[in-house]
PDB file of C-alpha atoms in Angstrom:
ATOM      1  CA  MET T   1     -55.710  60.785  -0.581  1.00  0.00           C
ATOM      2  CA  GLU T   2     -52.692  59.481  -2.485  1.00  0.00           C
ATOM      3  CA  PRO T   3     -49.455  61.205  -1.395  1.00  0.00           C
ATOM      4  CA  ASN T   4     -48.040  63.637  -3.916  1.00  0.00           C
ATOM      5  CA  THR T   5     -45.135  61.896  -5.672  1.00  0.00           C
ATOM      6  CA  GLN T   6     -44.338  64.517  -8.304  1.00  0.00           C
ATOM      7  CA  ASN T   7     -40.558  64.307  -8.810  1.00  0.00           C
ATOM      8  CA  ARG T   8     -40.409  62.479  -5.514  1.00  0.00           C
ATOM      9  CA  GLY T   9     -37.216  60.518  -4.989  1.00  0.00           C
ATOM     10  CA  ARG T  10     -36.875  59.526  -8.650  1.00  0.00           C
ATOM     11  CA  ASP T  11     -33.132  60.029  -8.705  1.00  0.00           C
ATOM     12  CA  VAL T  12     -32.726  58.456  -5.272  1.00  0.00           C
ATOM     13  CA  LEU T  13     -34.564  55.342  -6.398  1.00  0.00           C
ATOM     14  CA  VAL T  14     -32.843  55.185  -9.763  1.00  0.00           C
ATOM     15  CA  ASN T  15     -29.340  55.732  -8.427  1.00  0.00           C
ATOM     16  CA  HIS T  16     -29.580  53.010  -5.799  1.00  0.00           C
ATOM     17  CA  THR T  17     -31.898  50.342  -7.197  1.00  0.00           C
ATOM     18  CA  VAL T  18     -32.410  50.311 -10.960  1.00  0.00           C
ATOM     19  CA  GLN T  19     -30.865  51.875 -14.038  1.00  0.00           C
ATOM     20  CA  LYS T  20     -32.613  54.934 -15.400  1.00  0.00           C
ATOM     21  CA  ARG T  21     -34.549  53.894 -18.506  1.00  0.00           C
ATOM     22  CA  SER T  22     -37.369  56.416 -18.788  1.00  0.00           C
ATOM     23  CA  LYS T  23     -39.057  59.426 -17.240  1.00  0.00           C
ATOM     24  CA  HIS T  24     -41.333  57.172 -15.205  1.00  0.00           C
ATOM     25  CA  ILE T  25     -41.843  58.462 -11.665  1.00  0.00           C
ATOM     26  CA  PRO T  26     -42.246  55.655  -9.094  1.00  0.00           C
ATOM     27  CA  LYS T  27     -45.322  55.879  -6.899  1.00  0.00           C
ATOM     28  CA  PHE T  28     -45.195  56.372  -3.146  1.00  0.00           C
ATOM     29  CA  GLU T  29     -46.034  52.713  -2.499  1.00  0.00           C
ATOM     30  CA  THR T  30     -43.082  51.593  -4.651  1.00  0.00           C
ATOM     31  CA  LEU T  31     -40.654  54.085  -3.183  1.00  0.00           C
ATOM     32  CA  GLN T  32     -41.438  53.008   0.361  1.00  0.00           C
ATOM     33  CA  VAL T  33     -40.349  49.464  -0.532  1.00  0.00           C
ATOM     34  CA  HIS T  34     -37.374  50.007  -2.846  1.00  0.00           C
ATOM     35  CA  ALA T  35     -35.969  53.530  -2.569  1.00  0.00           C
ATOM     36  CA  GLY T  36     -32.424  53.967  -1.344  1.00  0.00           C
ATOM     37  CA  GLN T  37     -31.300  50.357  -1.398  1.00  0.00           C
ATOM     38  CA  THR T  38     -29.336  47.966  -3.567  1.00  0.00           C
ATOM     39  CA  PRO T  39     -28.741  44.356  -2.533  1.00  0.00           C
ATOM     40  CA  ASP T  40     -25.516  43.882  -0.592  1.00  0.00           C
ATOM     41  CA  SER T  41     -22.757  43.296  -3.163  1.00  0.00           C
ATOM     42  CA  ALA T  42     -20.979  40.638  -1.102  1.00  0.00           C
ATOM     43  CA  THR T  43     -23.942  38.475  -0.052  1.00  0.00           C
ATOM     44  CA  LEU T  44     -26.724  39.735  -2.372  1.00  0.00           C
ATOM     45  CA  ALA T  45     -28.965  39.897   0.702  1.00  0.00           C
ATOM     46  CA  ARG T  46     -32.328  41.319  -0.322  1.00  0.00           C
ATOM     47  CA  GLY T  47     -33.149  42.708   3.090  1.00  0.00           C
ATOM     48  CA  VAL T  48     -31.287  45.681   4.518  1.00  0.00           C
ATOM     49  CA  PRO T  49     -28.255  44.369   6.468  1.00  0.00           C
ATOM     50  CA  ILE T  50     -27.486  45.809   9.888  1.00  0.00           C
ATOM     51  CA  TYR T  51     -23.939  47.186   9.891  1.00  0.00           C
ATOM     52  CA  SER T  52     -23.056  47.265  13.585  1.00  0.00           C
ATOM     53  CA  THR T  53     -19.467  48.421  13.016  1.00  0.00           C
ATOM     54  CA  TYR T  54     -18.370  51.863  14.158  1.00  0.00           C
ATOM     55  CA  VAL T  55     -15.559  52.232  11.619  1.00  0.00           C
ATOM     56  CA  PHE T  56     -14.891  51.113   8.030  1.00  0.00           C
ATOM     57  CA  ASN T  57     -11.663  49.971   6.371  1.00  0.00           C
ATOM     58  CA  PHE T  58     -10.098  51.794   3.423  1.00  0.00           C
ATOM     59  CA  HIS T  59      -9.055  49.976   0.255  1.00  0.00           C
ATOM     60  CA  SER T  60      -5.919  52.131   0.240  1.00  0.00           C
ATOM     61  CA  SER T  61      -4.625  55.525   1.369  1.00  0.00           C
ATOM     62  CA  ALA T  62      -5.686  56.924  -1.997  1.00  0.00           C
ATOM     63  CA  HIS T  63      -9.219  55.637  -1.364  1.00  0.00           C
ATOM     64  CA  ALA T  64      -9.205  57.271   2.078  1.00  0.00           C
ATOM     65  CA  ALA T  65      -8.003  60.541   0.570  1.00  0.00           C
ATOM     66  CA  ARG T  66     -10.901  60.579  -1.902  1.00  0.00           C
ATOM     67  CA  LEU T  67     -13.378  60.013   0.931  1.00  0.00           C
ATOM     68  CA  PHE T  68     -11.928  62.761   3.124  1.00  0.00           C
ATOM     69  CA  ASN T  69     -11.840  65.119   0.114  1.00  0.00           C
ATOM     70  CA  LEU T  70     -15.526  64.323  -0.558  1.00  0.00           C
ATOM     71  CA  GLU T  71     -14.538  63.203  -4.066  1.00  0.00           C
ATOM     72  CA  GLU T  72     -16.122  59.782  -3.628  1.00  0.00           C
ATOM     73  CA  GLU T  73     -19.134  58.525  -1.703  1.00  0.00           C
ATOM     74  CA  GLY T  74     -18.401  56.008   1.001  1.00  0.00           C
ATOM     75  CA  GLU T  75     -18.234  55.344   4.698  1.00  0.00           C
ATOM     76  CA  ILE T  76     -15.503  56.375   7.141  1.00  0.00           C
ATOM     77  CA  ALA T  77     -17.078  55.916  10.564  1.00  0.00           C
ATOM     78  CA  THR T  78     -20.641  55.369  11.765  1.00  0.00           C
ATOM     79  CA  ARG T  79     -20.574  58.725  13.539  1.00  0.00           C
ATOM     80  CA  THR T  80     -20.613  60.349  10.071  1.00  0.00           C
ATOM     81  CA  GLY T  81     -22.456  57.692   8.092  1.00  0.00           C
ATOM     82  CA  ASN T  82     -23.502  54.053   8.055  1.00  0.00           C
ATOM     83  CA  PRO T  83     -24.878  51.937   5.164  1.00  0.00           C
ATOM     84  CA  THR T  84     -27.919  50.844   7.186  1.00  0.00           C
ATOM     85  CA  THR T  85     -28.690  54.412   8.215  1.00  0.00           C
ATOM     86  CA  ALA T  86     -28.064  55.611   4.662  1.00  0.00           C
ATOM     87  CA  VAL T  87     -30.903  53.432   3.348  1.00  0.00           C
ATOM     88  CA  VAL T  88     -33.293  55.038   5.832  1.00  0.00           C
ATOM     89  CA  GLU T  89     -32.091  58.522   4.897  1.00  0.00           C
ATOM     90  CA  ARG T  90     -32.374  57.971   1.150  1.00  0.00           C
ATOM     91  CA  ARG T  91     -35.788  56.349   1.474  1.00  0.00           C
ATOM     92  CA  VAL T  92     -37.215  59.150   3.606  1.00  0.00           C
ATOM     93  CA  ALA T  93     -35.780  61.716   1.191  1.00  0.00           C
ATOM     94  CA  ALA T  94     -37.453  59.882  -1.685  1.00  0.00           C
ATOM     95  CA  LEU T  95     -40.816  59.718   0.065  1.00  0.00           C
ATOM     96  CA  GLU T  96     -40.697  63.385   1.031  1.00  0.00           C
ATOM     97  CA  GLY T  97     -39.490  64.556  -2.376  1.00  0.00           C
ATOM     98  CA  GLY T  98     -36.325  65.971  -0.853  1.00  0.00           C
ATOM     99  CA  VAL T  99     -32.719  65.999  -1.940  1.00  0.00           C
ATOM    100  CA  ALA T 100     -31.353  64.287   1.166  1.00  0.00           C
ATOM    101  CA  ALA T 101     -32.193  63.424   4.760  1.00  0.00           C
ATOM    102  CA  VAL T 102     -30.305  62.973   8.017  1.00  0.00           C
ATOM    103  CA  ALA T 103     -31.317  60.197  10.404  1.00  0.00           C
ATOM    104  CA  VAL T 104     -30.639  60.539  14.123  1.00  0.00           C
ATOM    105  CA  SER T 105     -31.179  58.236  17.077  1.00  0.00           C
ATOM    106  CA  SER T 106     -34.077  60.099  18.685  1.00  0.00           C
ATOM    107  CA  GLY T 107     -36.465  63.010  18.438  1.00  0.00           C
ATOM    108  CA  GLN T 108     -34.380  64.843  21.019  1.00  0.00           C
ATOM    109  CA  ALA T 109     -31.362  64.502  18.767  1.00  0.00           C
ATOM    110  CA  ALA T 110     -33.363  65.792  15.797  1.00  0.00           C
ATOM    111  CA  VAL T 111     -34.403  68.899  17.727  1.00  0.00           C
ATOM    112  CA  PHE T 112     -30.856  69.468  18.963  1.00  0.00           C
ATOM    113  CA  MET T 113     -29.341  69.136  15.477  1.00  0.00           C
ATOM    114  CA  THR T 114     -31.859  71.588  14.074  1.00  0.00           C
ATOM    115  CA  MET T 115     -31.132  74.027  16.887  1.00  0.00           C
ATOM    116  CA  VAL T 116     -27.350  74.001  16.502  1.00  0.00           C
ATOM    117  CA  ALA T 117     -27.619  74.189  12.713  1.00  0.00           C
ATOM    118  CA  LEU T 118     -29.834  77.280  12.709  1.00  0.00           C
ATOM    119  CA  ALA T 119     -28.619  79.180  15.766  1.00  0.00           C
ATOM    120  CA  GLY T 120     -25.316  81.005  15.504  1.00  0.00           C
ATOM    121  CA  HIS T 121     -22.881  81.872  18.275  1.00  0.00           C
ATOM    122  CA  GLY T 122     -24.346  84.460  20.640  1.00  0.00           C
ATOM    123  CA  GLU T 123     -27.832  84.341  19.121  1.00  0.00           C
ATOM    124  CA  ASN T 124     -31.017  83.888  21.140  1.00  0.00           C
ATOM    125  CA  ILE T 125     -33.636  81.165  20.778  1.00  0.00           C
ATOM    126  CA  VAL T 126     -37.274  81.897  21.536  1.00  0.00           C
ATOM    127  CA  ALA T 127     -39.019  78.764  22.815  1.00  0.00           C
ATOM    128  CA  THR T 128     -42.505  78.267  24.196  1.00  0.00           C
ATOM    129  CA  LYS T 129     -43.476  76.034  27.085  1.00  0.00           C
ATOM    130  CA  HIS T 130     -46.128  74.530  24.848  1.00  0.00           C
ATOM    131  CA  TYR T 131     -43.406  72.514  23.131  1.00  0.00           C
ATOM    132  CA  TYR T 132     -43.108  68.841  23.973  1.00  0.00           C
ATOM    133  CA  HIS T 133     -41.429  68.936  27.365  1.00  0.00           C
ATOM    134  CA  GLY T 134     -38.418  66.931  26.218  1.00  0.00           C
ATOM    135  CA  ALA T 135     -37.738  69.398  23.419  1.00  0.00           C
ATOM    136  CA  TYR T 136     -38.303  72.385  25.696  1.00  0.00           C
ATOM    137  CA  ASN T 137     -35.864  71.040  28.268  1.00  0.00           C
ATOM    138  CA  GLN T 138     -33.082  71.177  25.704  1.00  0.00           C
ATOM    139  CA  PHE T 139     -33.535  74.909  25.486  1.00  0.00           C
ATOM    140  CA  SER T 140     -33.835  75.328  29.251  1.00  0.00           C
ATOM    141  CA  PHE T 141     -31.169  73.001  30.598  1.00  0.00           C
ATOM    142  CA  LEU T 142     -27.850  71.620  29.462  1.00  0.00           C
ATOM    143  CA  LEU T 143     -27.517  67.891  29.699  1.00  0.00           C
ATOM    144  CA  PRO T 144     -24.833  67.233  32.341  1.00  0.00           C
ATOM    145  CA  GLU T 145     -23.184  64.516  30.327  1.00  0.00           C
ATOM    146  CA  PHE T 146     -23.553  62.051  27.499  1.00  0.00           C
ATOM    147  CA  GLY T 147     -22.538  58.599  28.619  1.00  0.00           C
ATOM    148  CA  PHE T 148     -22.604  55.031  27.404  1.00  0.00           C
ATOM    149  CA  VAL T 149     -21.666  51.614  28.661  1.00  0.00           C
ATOM    150  CA  LEU T 150     -19.828  49.337  26.271  1.00  0.00           C
ATOM    151  CA  GLY T 151     -18.130  46.244  27.601  1.00  0.00           C
ATOM    152  CA  ILE T 152     -17.408  47.923  30.894  1.00  0.00           C
ATOM    153  CA  GLU T 153     -17.137  44.569  32.679  1.00  0.00           C
ATOM    154  CA  THR T 154     -13.858  43.779  30.882  1.00  0.00           C
ATOM    155  CA  LEU T 155     -12.558  47.345  30.598  1.00  0.00           C
ATOM    156  CA  SER T 156      -9.566  46.943  32.928  1.00  0.00           C
ATOM    157  CA  LEU T 157      -8.480  43.697  31.293  1.00  0.00           C
ATOM    158  CA  ARG T 158      -8.635  45.160  27.805  1.00  0.00           C
ATOM    159  CA  CYS T 159      -6.822  48.345  28.805  1.00  0.00           C
ATOM    160  CA  GLU T 160      -4.091  46.294  30.452  1.00  0.00           C
ATOM    161  CA  ARG T 161      -3.541  44.305  27.237  1.00  0.00           C
ATOM    162  CA  HIS T 162      -3.667  47.488  25.131  1.00  0.00           C
ATOM    163  CA  ALA T 163      -0.961  49.089  27.282  1.00  0.00           C
ATOM    164  CA  GLN T 164       1.236  45.969  27.329  1.00  0.00           C
ATOM    165  CA  ASN T 165       1.064  45.551  23.567  1.00  0.00           C
ATOM    166  CA  THR T 166       1.669  49.221  22.838  1.00  0.00           C
ATOM    167  CA  ILE T 167       4.816  49.607  24.932  1.00  0.00           C
ATOM    168  CA  ALA T 168       6.149  46.335  23.502  1.00  0.00           C
ATOM    169  CA  LEU T 169       5.499  47.543  19.948  1.00  0.00           C
ATOM    170  CA  ALA T 170       7.027  50.957  20.711  1.00  0.00           C
ATOM    171  CA  ASN T 171      10.219  49.341  22.040  1.00  0.00           C
ATOM    172  CA  TRP T 172      10.452  47.100  18.975  1.00  0.00           C
ATOM    173  CA  LEU T 173       9.914  50.015  16.584  1.00  0.00           C
ATOM    174  CA  GLU T 174      12.694  52.043  18.243  1.00  0.00           C
ATOM    175  CA  LYS T 175      15.148  49.273  17.393  1.00  0.00           C
ATOM    176  CA  ASN T 176      13.924  48.763  13.820  1.00  0.00           C
ATOM    177  CA  GLU T 177      16.324  50.050  11.160  1.00  0.00           C
ATOM    178  CA  ASN T 178      13.458  51.094   8.884  1.00  0.00           C
ATOM    179  CA  VAL T 179      11.948  53.412  11.512  1.00  0.00           C
ATOM    180  CA  VAL T 180      13.171  57.003  11.850  1.00  0.00           C
ATOM    181  CA  TRP T 181      11.423  57.938  15.078  1.00  0.00           C
ATOM    182  CA  VAL T 182       8.776  56.708  17.536  1.00  0.00           C
ATOM    183  CA  SER T 183       6.428  58.856  19.615  1.00  0.00           C
ATOM    184  CA  TYR T 184       4.834  57.208  22.647  1.00  0.00           C
ATOM    185  CA  PRO T 185       4.719  58.675  26.182  1.00  0.00           C
ATOM    186  CA  GLY T 186       5.582  55.291  27.662  1.00  0.00           C
ATOM    187  CA  LEU T 187       9.071  55.398  26.139  1.00  0.00           C
ATOM    188  CA  PRO T 188      11.964  56.945  28.116  1.00  0.00           C
ATOM    189  CA  SER T 189      12.911  58.801  24.919  1.00  0.00           C
ATOM    190  CA  HIS T 190       9.612  60.705  24.898  1.00  0.00           C
ATOM    191  CA  PRO T 191       9.829  64.308  26.221  1.00  0.00           C
ATOM    192  CA  HIS T 192       6.821  63.739  28.501  1.00  0.00           C
ATOM    193  CA  TYR T 193       7.890  60.333  29.792  1.00  0.00           C
ATOM    194  CA  LYS T 194       8.148  61.470  33.437  1.00  0.00           C
ATOM    195  CA  LEU T 195       4.704  63.044  33.322  1.00  0.00           C
ATOM    196  CA  ALA T 196       3.290  59.849  31.826  1.00  0.00           C
ATOM    197  CA  GLN T 197       4.873  57.782  34.599  1.00  0.00           C
ATOM    198  CA  LYS T 198       3.325  60.086  37.188  1.00  0.00           C
ATOM    199  CA  HIS T 199      -0.178  60.446  35.762  1.00  0.00           C
ATOM    200  CA  LEU T 200      -0.503  57.194  33.778  1.00  0.00           C
ATOM    201  CA  PRO T 201       1.146  54.578  36.007  1.00  0.00           C
ATOM    202  CA  ARG T 202      -0.888  51.711  34.535  1.00  0.00           C
ATOM    203  CA  GLY T 203       0.078  52.432  30.943  1.00  0.00           C
ATOM    204  CA  ALA T 204       0.379  55.323  28.503  1.00  0.00           C
ATOM    205  CA  GLY T 205      -2.505  54.375  26.239  1.00  0.00           C
ATOM    206  CA  ALA T 206      -2.924  52.377  23.053  1.00  0.00           C
ATOM    207  CA  VAL T 207      -2.006  54.915  20.360  1.00  0.00           C
ATOM    208  CA  LEU T 208       1.500  55.573  19.066  1.00  0.00           C
ATOM    209  CA  MET T 209       3.060  57.253  16.047  1.00  0.00           C
ATOM    210  CA  PHE T 210       6.220  56.407  14.187  1.00  0.00           C
ATOM    211  CA  GLY T 211       8.077  57.636  11.136  1.00  0.00           C
ATOM    212  CA  ILE T 212       8.989  55.190   8.382  1.00  0.00           C
ATOM    213  CA  LYS T 213      12.040  55.692   6.170  1.00  0.00           C
ATOM    214  CA  GLY T 214      11.066  56.828   2.697  1.00  0.00           C
ATOM    215  CA  GLY T 215       8.665  59.649   3.552  1.00  0.00           C
ATOM    216  CA  ALA T 216       5.036  59.960   2.524  1.00  0.00           C
ATOM    217  CA  ASP T 217       5.168  57.328  -0.227  1.00  0.00           C
ATOM    218  CA  ALA T 218       6.592  54.731   2.139  1.00  0.00           C
ATOM    219  CA  GLY T 219       3.984  55.592   4.780  1.00  0.00           C
ATOM    220  CA  GLU T 220       1.141  55.086   2.310  1.00  0.00           C
ATOM    221  CA  GLN T 221       2.578  51.818   1.013  1.00  0.00           C
ATOM    222  CA  LEU T 222       3.039  50.527   4.534  1.00  0.00           C
ATOM    223  CA  VAL T 223      -0.569  50.938   5.665  1.00  0.00           C
ATOM    224  CA  ASP T 224      -1.904  49.818   2.274  1.00  0.00           C
ATOM    225  CA  ASN T 225      -0.127  46.459   2.506  1.00  0.00           C
ATOM    226  CA  PHE T 226      -0.813  45.299   6.050  1.00  0.00           C
ATOM    227  CA  LYS T 227      -2.510  41.907   6.232  1.00  0.00           C
ATOM    228  CA  MET T 228      -3.937  41.745   9.745  1.00  0.00           C
ATOM    229  CA  ILE T 229      -3.794  45.420  10.703  1.00  0.00           C
ATOM    230  CA  SER T 230      -6.748  47.385   9.331  1.00  0.00           C
ATOM    231  CA  ASN T 231      -6.337  50.630   7.393  1.00  0.00           C
ATOM    232  CA  ASN T 232      -8.938  52.889   8.980  1.00  0.00           C
ATOM    233  CA  PRO T 233      -9.161  55.970  11.256  1.00  0.00           C
ATOM    234  CA  GLY T 234     -10.554  54.135  14.279  1.00  0.00           C
ATOM    235  CA  TYR T 235      -8.779  53.781  17.608  1.00  0.00           C
ATOM    236  CA  GLY T 236      -9.409  52.033  20.896  1.00  0.00           C
ATOM    237  CA  ASP T 237     -10.652  48.912  19.106  1.00  0.00           C
ATOM    238  CA  ALA T 238      -9.805  45.363  20.092  1.00  0.00           C
ATOM    239  CA  LYS T 239      -8.340  45.076  16.589  1.00  0.00           C
ATOM    240  CA  THR T 240      -5.132  46.907  15.668  1.00  0.00           C
ATOM    241  CA  THR T 241      -5.631  49.701  13.140  1.00  0.00           C
ATOM    242  CA  ALA T 242      -3.238  52.025  11.333  1.00  0.00           C
ATOM    243  CA  MET T 243      -3.444  55.015   9.041  1.00  0.00           C
ATOM    244  CA  HIS T 244      -1.259  57.543   7.210  1.00  0.00           C
ATOM    245  CA  PRO T 245      -2.575  60.969   8.365  1.00  0.00           C
ATOM    246  CA  TRP T 246      -0.566  62.992   5.803  1.00  0.00           C
ATOM    247  CA  SER T 247      -2.509  61.516   2.886  1.00  0.00           C
ATOM    248  CA  THR T 248      -5.890  60.956   4.569  1.00  0.00           C
ATOM    249  CA  THR T 249      -7.293  62.908   7.530  1.00  0.00           C
ATOM    250  CA  HIS T 250      -5.011  65.930   6.965  1.00  0.00           C
ATOM    251  CA  ARG T 251      -4.833  65.747   3.178  1.00  0.00           C
ATOM    252  CA  PRO T 252      -6.812  68.999   2.513  1.00  0.00           C
ATOM    253  CA  MET T 253      -4.260  71.043   4.480  1.00  0.00           C
ATOM    254  CA  LEU T 254      -1.171  72.680   3.022  1.00  0.00           C
ATOM    255  CA  PRO T 255       2.119  70.816   3.652  1.00  0.00           C
ATOM    256  CA  GLN T 256       3.449  73.474   6.026  1.00  0.00           C
ATOM    257  CA  GLU T 257       0.165  73.511   7.953  1.00  0.00           C
ATOM    258  CA  LYS T 258       0.456  69.767   8.486  1.00  0.00           C
ATOM    259  CA  ILE T 259       4.039  70.070   9.681  1.00  0.00           C
ATOM    260  CA  ASP T 260       3.082  72.906  12.051  1.00  0.00           C
ATOM    261  CA  LEU T 261       0.511  70.550  13.601  1.00  0.00           C
ATOM    262  CA  GLY T 262       3.100  67.812  14.007  1.00  0.00           C
ATOM    263  CA  VAL T 263       1.853  65.696  11.098  1.00  0.00           C
ATOM    264  CA  ALA T 264       4.986  64.560   9.276  1.00  0.00           C
ATOM    265  CA  PRO T 265       4.953  63.019   5.767  1.00  0.00           C
ATOM    266  CA  GLU T 266       6.449  59.763   7.053  1.00  0.00           C
ATOM    267  CA  MET T 267       4.170  59.482  10.101  1.00  0.00           C
ATOM    268  CA  VAL T 268       2.048  56.376  10.631  1.00  0.00           C
ATOM    269  CA  ARG T 269      -0.498  56.307  13.460  1.00  0.00           C
ATOM    270  CA  VAL T 270      -1.213  52.954  15.073  1.00  0.00           C
ATOM    271  CA  SER T 271      -3.991  52.087  17.495  1.00  0.00           C
ATOM    272  CA  VAL T 272      -2.713  48.896  19.085  1.00  0.00           C
ATOM    273  CA  GLY T 273      -5.286  46.173  19.695  1.00  0.00           C
ATOM    274  CA  ILE T 274      -5.428  43.159  21.970  1.00  0.00           C
ATOM    275  CA  GLU T 275      -4.122  40.552  19.524  1.00  0.00           C
ATOM    276  CA  HIS T 276      -0.937  38.679  20.432  1.00  0.00           C
ATOM    277  CA  ILE T 277       1.947  41.134  20.233  1.00  0.00           C
ATOM    278  CA  ASP T 278       4.014  38.749  18.095  1.00  0.00           C
ATOM    279  CA  ASP T 279       1.355  38.831  15.383  1.00  0.00           C
ATOM    280  CA  ILE T 280       1.156  42.636  15.444  1.00  0.00           C
ATOM    281  CA  ILE T 281       4.927  42.950  15.132  1.00  0.00           C
ATOM    282  CA  HIS T 282       5.045  40.319  12.399  1.00  0.00           C
ATOM    283  CA  ASP T 283       2.535  42.243  10.284  1.00  0.00           C
ATOM    284  CA  ILE T 284       4.584  45.448  10.505  1.00  0.00           C
ATOM    285  CA  GLU T 285       7.965  43.742  10.166  1.00  0.00           C
ATOM    286  CA  GLU T 286       6.901  41.834   7.071  1.00  0.00           C
ATOM    287  CA  ILE T 287       5.781  44.989   5.248  1.00  0.00           C
ATOM    288  CA  ALA T 288       8.252  47.618   6.534  1.00  0.00           C
ATOM    289  CA  GLY T 289      11.311  46.113   4.839  1.00  0.00           C
ATOM    290  CA  ILE T 290       9.446  45.555   1.576  1.00  0.00           C
ATOM    291  CA  THR T 291       8.241  49.159   1.600  1.00  0.00           C
ATOM    292  CA  ILE T 292      11.800  50.494   1.881  1.00  0.00           C
ATOM    293  CA  VAL T 293      13.001  48.213  -0.916  1.00  0.00           C
ATOM    294  CA  ILE T 294      10.171  49.397  -3.156  1.00  0.00           C
ATOM    295  CA  LYS T 295      11.063  53.011  -2.362  1.00  0.00           C
ATOM    296  CA  VAL T 296      14.762  52.488  -3.142  1.00  0.00           C
ATOM    297  CA  VAL T 297      14.018  50.663  -6.384  1.00  0.00           C
ATOM    298  CA  TYR T 298      11.649  53.446  -7.399  1.00  0.00           C
ATOM    299  CA  VAL T 299      14.243  56.158  -6.708  1.00  0.00           C
ATOM    300  CA  VAL T 300      17.068  54.268  -8.422  1.00  0.00           C
ATOM    301  CA  GLY T 301      14.803  53.529 -11.367  1.00  0.00           C
ATOM    302  CA  SER T 302      13.823  57.187 -11.650  1.00  0.00           C
ATOM    303  CA  LEU T 303      17.483  58.277 -11.548  1.00  0.00           C
ATOM    304  CA  ALA T 304      18.411  55.715 -14.187  1.00  0.00           C
ATOM    305  CA  GLU T 305      15.596  56.902 -16.412  1.00  0.00           C
ATOM    306  CA  SER T 306      16.676  60.527 -15.966  1.00  0.00           C
ATOM    307  CA  CYS T 307      20.313  59.691 -16.787  1.00  0.00           C
ATOM    308  CA  TYR T 308      19.221  57.804 -19.897  1.00  0.00           C
ATOM    309  CA  SER T 309      17.151  60.794 -21.043  1.00  0.00           C
ATOM    310  CA  ILE T 310      20.077  63.186 -20.475  1.00  0.00           C
ATOM    311  CA  ARG T 311      22.420  60.923 -22.436  1.00  0.00           C
ATOM    312  CA  LYS T 312      19.996  60.776 -25.367  1.00  0.00           C
ATOM    313  CA  GLU T 313      19.734  64.566 -25.337  1.00  0.00           C
ATOM    314  CA  LEU T 314      23.543  64.950 -25.339  1.00  0.00           C
ATOM    315  CA  ASP T 315      23.890  62.464 -28.208  1.00  0.00           C
ATOM    316  CA  TYR T 316      21.346  64.463 -30.183  1.00  0.00           C
ATOM    317  CA  LEU T 317      23.205  67.745 -29.578  1.00  0.00           C
ATOM    318  CA  VAL T 318      26.556  66.207 -30.577  1.00  0.00           C
ATOM    319  CA  ASN T 319      25.090  64.873 -33.817  1.00  0.00           C
ATOM    320  CA  GLU T 320      23.624  68.292 -34.635  1.00  0.00           C
ATOM    321  CA  MET T 321      26.977  70.076 -34.222  1.00  0.00           C
TER     322      MET T 321
END
């Protein structure tokens, strides 16, 4: 029997493969081949590319803000969405006549997601032993841990380089005239420096924050104009990344709520990678000074424009007297 395709995935297919020209409803056999995919815009690859990245760059802080505000479709990190996975989800939704679908890595994960989505805090779940044993075990036992192995053979070497680069960058930032403050436990100026020396003798990690002169605007401009450093929310990568939390991850919050959480308008978060430290510093140094100049020019220009407007208004009043 032919699967029922009434209203099945029409919008999904139309939105992602062809322009809508008529009321024609694609058949199941067509949807299973085309639904949910457009050729890759960069390479025009007809097959579905495998995006093995775990995080995605932002075009700008404004672009990131639109993504975090759910004002624009796009990817942030693979844990929340991936273009390869999205094709599978859209295609399944089209074939099933649904609005959307969520793909997970296993049947166990599918059962777990359904369970946590439907069961509220303190509620009971009635499960029968006639379930597939793997699914039943989720209700009977808690998994002791979720683990993974990723490049563990070189872990100590990478962590050593991360720590070396981060303390070097932190020391350089503290001496930079365009930087207001630096927060990194490996610095003697940090309030928890002694604790870090005691508990983290091999290095205080690869993430630091600093404040750039010029406030939120300067912070956005800084991360938007890096050349080597990526503008994305990832951390712990071999590549150095940076972001402006005030305008991206914490954008939906009220200004005072952000400040209460320690998120300052001028704050830039950097996850320091394993590139040569000179290249990391060069990327920041090259942009930081330009950002301050842009900010000063903008402020001076705004003041000049305001003064000109006031003078015109006074001239008008004098002429009317």
